[in-house]
XYZ file of C-alpha atoms in Angstrom:
166
model
C 0.000 0.000 0.000
C 2.851 2.374 0.702
C 4.084 2.043 -2.868
C 0.647 3.242 -4.127
C 0.974 6.430 -2.128
C 4.591 6.894 -3.180
C 3.638 6.385 -6.848
C 0.913 9.012 -6.533
C 3.330 11.464 -4.953
C 5.897 10.817 -7.683
C 3.211 11.276 -10.351
C 2.063 14.461 -8.636
C 5.594 15.853 -8.622
C 6.130 14.874 -12.276
C 2.842 16.509 -13.298
C 3.818 19.668 -11.416
C 7.187 19.804 -13.172
C 5.495 19.199 -16.529
C 3.219 22.182 -15.901
C 6.200 24.445 -15.365
C 8.270 23.004 -18.182
C 5.457 23.532 -20.689
C 5.002 27.125 -19.538
C 8.723 27.920 -19.431
C 9.559 26.023 -22.618
C 11.803 28.061 -24.933
C 9.551 27.292 -27.924
C 6.811 29.245 -26.187
C 8.943 32.388 -26.358
C 10.153 31.814 -29.927
C 6.685 32.321 -31.368
C 5.662 28.753 -32.172
C 1.961 28.115 -32.751
C 0.198 29.612 -29.717
C -2.772 27.223 -30.018
C -0.428 24.256 -29.786
C 1.304 25.729 -26.749
C -2.031 26.572 -25.126
C -3.286 23.018 -25.670
C -0.085 21.547 -24.219
C -0.328 23.760 -21.122
C -4.013 22.904 -20.626
C -3.287 19.173 -20.911
C -0.431 19.325 -18.417
C -2.540 21.312 -15.962
C -5.431 18.877 -16.364
C -3.098 15.943 -15.645
C -1.795 17.786 -12.576
C -5.364 18.328 -11.312
C -6.274 14.676 -11.937
C -3.266 13.411 -9.979
C -4.065 15.910 -7.197
C -7.593 14.492 -6.961
C -6.164 10.958 -6.800
C -3.860 12.052 -3.964
C -6.774 13.585 -2.120
C -8.814 10.399 -2.524
C -5.883 8.316 -1.250
C -5.521 10.485 1.868
C -9.267 10.428 2.505
C -9.214 6.630 2.219
C -6.363 6.420 4.759
C -8.210 8.799 7.077
C -11.305 6.594 6.890
C -9.250 3.497 7.709
C -7.746 5.300 10.681
C -11.179 6.340 11.934
C -12.424 2.739 11.692
C -9.429 1.098 13.351
C -8.563 3.805 15.891
C -11.586 6.044 16.540
C -9.990 7.390 19.725
C -7.240 8.976 17.617
C -9.788 11.002 15.631
C -11.533 12.092 18.832
C -8.192 13.157 20.368
C -7.338 15.211 17.263
C -10.747 16.888 17.285
C -10.404 17.617 21.006
C -6.993 19.208 20.445
C -8.403 21.316 17.604
C -11.269 22.476 19.804
C -8.873 23.365 22.635
C -6.725 25.418 20.257
C -9.798 27.198 18.936
C -11.005 27.895 22.467
C -7.619 29.364 23.449
C -7.601 31.527 20.317
C -11.110 32.804 21.045
C -10.294 33.498 24.712
C -7.294 35.554 23.599
C -9.506 37.453 21.173
C -12.058 38.138 23.913
C -9.283 39.367 26.222
C -7.974 41.651 23.483
C -11.440 43.121 22.934
C -11.941 43.538 26.662
C -8.664 45.465 26.933
C -9.750 47.713 24.043
C -13.088 48.291 25.764
C -11.341 49.345 28.967
C -9.086 51.656 26.976
C -12.067 53.259 25.230
C -13.917 53.645 28.549
C -10.955 55.431 30.098
C -10.698 57.668 27.047
C -14.389 58.532 27.406
C -13.960 59.235 31.121
C -10.962 61.451 30.376
C -12.988 63.271 27.730
C -15.876 63.813 30.152
C -13.525 65.012 32.913
C -11.792 67.401 30.540
C -15.107 68.794 29.336
C -16.350 69.253 32.918
C -13.258 71.142 34.053
C -13.647 73.624 31.204
C -17.359 74.329 32.048
C -18.471 76.850 34.670
C -19.671 75.306 37.947
C -23.374 75.998 37.261
C -23.304 74.171 33.946
C -21.550 71.191 35.514
C -24.417 70.864 38.012
C -27.025 70.956 35.199
C -25.032 68.709 32.887
C -24.497 65.977 35.472
C -27.592 65.364 37.617
C -26.780 61.653 37.915
C -23.383 60.068 37.389
C -23.395 56.612 35.795
C -22.027 54.053 38.162
C -19.853 51.210 36.998
C -20.302 48.180 39.221
C -17.266 46.006 39.655
C -16.984 43.238 37.120
C -17.607 39.793 38.516
C -14.997 37.083 38.232
C -15.834 33.773 36.576
C -14.235 30.510 37.731
C -11.762 30.694 34.812
C -10.416 34.038 36.035
C -12.013 35.974 33.157
C -14.169 38.960 33.916
C -17.759 38.510 32.895
C -18.724 41.358 30.585
C -22.412 40.475 30.452
C -22.775 41.280 34.180
C -20.568 44.353 34.084
C -23.438 46.773 33.323
C -27.026 46.146 34.329
C -28.476 47.212 30.960
C -25.754 45.796 28.729
C -22.246 46.976 27.878
C -23.410 49.512 25.301
C -25.851 51.214 27.666
C -22.995 52.742 29.630
C -21.326 54.026 26.468
C -24.603 55.493 25.198
C -25.229 57.189 28.539
C -21.683 58.552 28.581
C -22.037 59.882 25.044
C -25.308 61.622 25.944
C -23.531 63.282 28.905
C -20.841 64.649 26.581
C -23.380 66.456 24.395
């Protein structure tokens, strides 16, 4: 069985080299019949695609045999893939959370700067109620839960802050 896979790989490599040799052939640049060259290139590319499909079928067949004889191996691979995806998504969430904190501090700085430039009477009218930011709760994984951070959703605080700026 190993020789079948090796033959396919050798055929694949030969078909790939044939594709390039027909494209880079010196006759192509010397002005030989372009239809003949085009046909030769198309045939070599078609052979390359056919051998690629045979390789794909061979690997799919081996994957199926592996799943039949060792199903635990497939489950372990899928579990590892899911763990990697989970780690990637947790990092993305953390990155977005850090950006959110940065934007919130920028908004607070903007509100503070606008309040210090206003006369005292306008500050009293502008700010009858200050939005409170309850402390974020910790989940068992150590991540801060954003859904519980603001009682009316994370955007409600930003909308309220933006209305205070105007």
